[in-house]
Amino acid sequence: MRLYASEATGASSGKLTVNFALPHMTVLKSQEMNQVDMSAVSGDLGVLADHVPTIEQLKPGVVDFIGDAGSQKYFVSGGFAIMNPNSVLNINAVEAFKLEDIDAQAVAANLAESQRLAASAKDEVTKAAAAIEVELYESLQSALSK
């Protein structure tokens, strides 16, 4: 039997409990948030308390944790978000950096270099690796321009 999230969880505090982990550290542990916005392979989504349980593959982009104290934005290179029926959201990412700590000039320079490598690649492996870098830097550049 499938239930809507509100039926499955009973009474809600109206808050998400968020866990955000990287391979080498825990960024957020059991933090209450009002909303989390993220870029997934299936599209952009905003998650509130009592969201329908889901598993989403994250694509390179911004994860925005919105709480009573304001917003915390991280750029993630990819990962997974798992929304549980009890309003607990677990996000696991390979890499994540605070958006405010990223140097826009360095991103632009690295993007140009990656595009040069992609254009001059002589074999498919080098071309594919450069294309991944281009996608990453374009996502970073887009995130910084918002």
CSV table of C-alpha atoms in Angstrom, one decimal, residues 3-141:
chain,number,residue,atom,x,y,z
A,3,LEU,CA,0.7,6.4,1.2
A,4,TYR,CA,1.2,10.1,0.7
A,5,ALA,CA,4.1,11.4,2.8
A,6,SER,CA,1.7,13.3,5.1
A,7,GLU,CA,-0.2,10.1,5.8
A,8,ALA,CA,2.9,8.0,6.3
A,9,THR,CA,4.5,10.3,8.9
A,10,GLY,CA,1.6,11.5,11.0
A,11,ALA,CA,2.1,14.8,12.7
A,12,SER,CA,5.0,16.9,11.4
A,13,SER,CA,7.0,19.7,13.0
A,14,GLY,CA,7.1,21.4,9.5
A,15,LYS,CA,10.9,21.1,9.4
A,16,LEU,CA,13.3,18.8,7.6
A,17,THR,CA,16.0,17.0,9.5
A,18,VAL,CA,19.1,17.2,7.2
A,19,ASN,CA,22.2,15.2,7.2
A,20,PHE,CA,24.9,16.2,4.6
A,21,ALA,CA,28.0,14.1,4.3
A,22,LEU,CA,31.1,13.9,2.2
A,23,PRO,CA,33.6,10.9,2.2
A,24,HIS,CA,35.9,12.8,4.5
A,25,MET,CA,33.6,14.7,6.8
A,26,THR,CA,30.0,15.4,7.9
A,27,VAL,CA,28.9,18.9,6.9
A,28,LEU,CA,25.5,18.9,8.6
A,29,LYS,CA,24.2,16.4,11.1
A,30,SER,CA,20.6,16.4,12.2
A,31,GLN,CA,20.1,20.1,11.3
A,32,GLU,CA,16.6,21.4,11.1
A,33,MET,CA,15.9,23.2,7.8
A,34,ASN,CA,12.7,24.7,6.3
A,35,GLN,CA,13.6,23.7,2.7
A,36,VAL,CA,16.4,22.3,0.6
A,37,ASP,CA,16.8,23.1,-3.1
A,38,MET,CA,19.0,21.0,-5.3
A,39,SER,CA,19.8,20.1,-8.9
A,40,ALA,CA,19.1,16.4,-9.7
A,41,VAL,CA,19.4,14.4,-12.9
A,42,SER,CA,15.6,14.4,-13.1
A,43,GLY,CA,15.4,18.2,-12.7
A,44,ASP,CA,15.6,20.9,-10.1
A,45,LEU,CA,13.6,20.3,-6.9
A,46,GLY,CA,12.8,21.8,-3.6
A,47,VAL,CA,12.2,19.6,-0.7
A,48,LEU,CA,10.0,20.5,2.3
A,49,ALA,CA,9.0,18.5,5.4
A,50,ASP,CA,6.6,15.6,4.5
A,51,HIS,CA,8.0,15.4,1.0
A,52,VAL,CA,7.2,12.1,-0.7
A,53,PRO,CA,10.0,9.6,-0.1
A,54,THR,CA,12.5,9.6,-3.1
A,55,ILE,CA,16.0,8.9,-4.1
A,56,GLU,CA,17.6,11.5,-6.5
A,57,GLN,CA,20.9,11.4,-8.2
A,58,LEU,CA,22.5,14.9,-7.9
A,59,LYS,CA,24.2,16.5,-10.9
A,60,PRO,CA,26.8,19.2,-10.6
A,61,GLY,CA,25.1,22.3,-9.1
A,62,VAL,CA,24.0,24.1,-6.0
A,63,VAL,CA,22.4,22.6,-2.9
A,64,ASP,CA,20.7,25.4,-1.0
A,65,PHE,CA,19.9,24.7,2.7
A,66,ILE,CA,17.3,27.2,3.8
A,67,GLY,CA,16.7,27.5,7.6
A,68,ASP,CA,15.5,30.0,10.1
A,69,ALA,CA,18.9,31.6,10.2
A,70,GLY,CA,19.2,32.0,6.4
A,71,SER,CA,20.6,30.1,3.5
A,72,GLN,CA,23.7,28.0,3.2
A,73,LYS,CA,24.7,27.3,-0.4
A,74,TYR,CA,27.2,24.5,-1.4
A,75,PHE,CA,28.3,23.5,-4.9
A,76,VAL,CA,28.3,19.7,-5.2
A,77,SER,CA,30.0,17.8,-8.0
A,78,GLY,CA,27.4,15.0,-7.8
A,79,GLY,CA,25.9,12.6,-5.3
A,80,PHE,CA,22.6,11.3,-4.0
A,81,ALA,CA,19.7,12.7,-2.0
A,82,ILE,CA,17.5,10.3,-0.1
A,83,MET,CA,14.2,11.7,1.3
A,84,ASN,CA,12.8,9.4,4.0
A,85,PRO,CA,9.2,9.2,5.0
A,86,ASN,CA,9.9,10.7,8.5
A,87,SER,CA,11.1,14.1,7.0
A,88,VAL,CA,14.8,13.2,7.2
A,89,LEU,CA,16.8,14.1,4.2
A,90,ASN,CA,20.2,12.5,3.7
A,91,ILE,CA,22.6,14.0,1.1
A,92,ASN,CA,25.8,12.3,0.2
A,93,ALA,CA,28.2,14.1,-2.2
A,94,VAL,CA,31.6,13.3,-3.5
A,95,GLU,CA,32.8,16.9,-3.2
A,96,ALA,CA,31.1,20.0,-1.9
A,97,PHE,CA,32.4,23.6,-1.4
A,98,LYS,CA,30.7,26.6,0.0
A,99,LEU,CA,29.6,28.8,-2.9
A,100,GLU,CA,31.1,31.9,-1.3
A,101,ASP,CA,34.5,30.3,-1.2
A,102,ILE,CA,34.8,29.6,-4.9
A,103,ASP,CA,36.9,32.1,-7.0
A,104,ALA,CA,35.0,33.1,-10.2
A,105,GLN,CA,38.2,34.1,-12.0
A,106,ALA,CA,39.8,30.7,-11.4
A,107,VAL,CA,36.6,29.0,-12.6
A,108,ALA,CA,36.7,31.1,-15.8
A,109,ALA,CA,40.4,30.3,-16.4
A,110,ASN,CA,39.9,26.6,-15.8
A,111,LEU,CA,36.8,26.5,-18.0
A,112,ALA,CA,38.8,28.1,-20.9
A,113,GLU,CA,41.6,25.5,-20.4
A,114,SER,CA,39.2,22.6,-20.3
A,115,GLN,CA,37.5,23.8,-23.5
A,116,ARG,CA,40.9,24.1,-25.2
A,117,LEU,CA,41.8,20.6,-24.1
A,118,ALA,CA,38.4,19.3,-25.4
A,119,ALA,CA,38.9,20.9,-28.8
A,120,SER,CA,42.4,19.7,-29.2
A,121,ALA,CA,42.0,16.1,-27.8
A,122,LYS,CA,43.3,13.5,-30.1
A,123,ASP,CA,41.7,10.4,-28.5
A,124,GLU,CA,38.2,9.7,-27.1
A,125,VAL,CA,39.4,9.2,-23.5
A,126,THR,CA,41.1,12.6,-23.4
A,127,LYS,CA,38.1,14.2,-25.1
A,128,ALA,CA,35.6,12.5,-22.6
A,129,ALA,CA,37.7,13.7,-19.6
A,130,ALA,CA,37.8,17.2,-20.9
A,131,ALA,CA,34.1,17.2,-21.6
A,132,ILE,CA,33.5,16.2,-17.9
A,133,GLU,CA,35.7,19.1,-16.8
A,134,VAL,CA,33.8,21.5,-19.1
A,135,GLU,CA,30.4,20.4,-17.7
A,136,LEU,CA,31.7,20.9,-14.2
A,137,TYR,CA,33.2,24.4,-14.8
A,138,GLU,CA,30.1,25.5,-16.7
A,139,SER,CA,27.9,24.4,-13.8
A,140,LEU,CA,30.2,26.3,-11.4
A,141,GLN,CA,30.1,29.4,-13.6
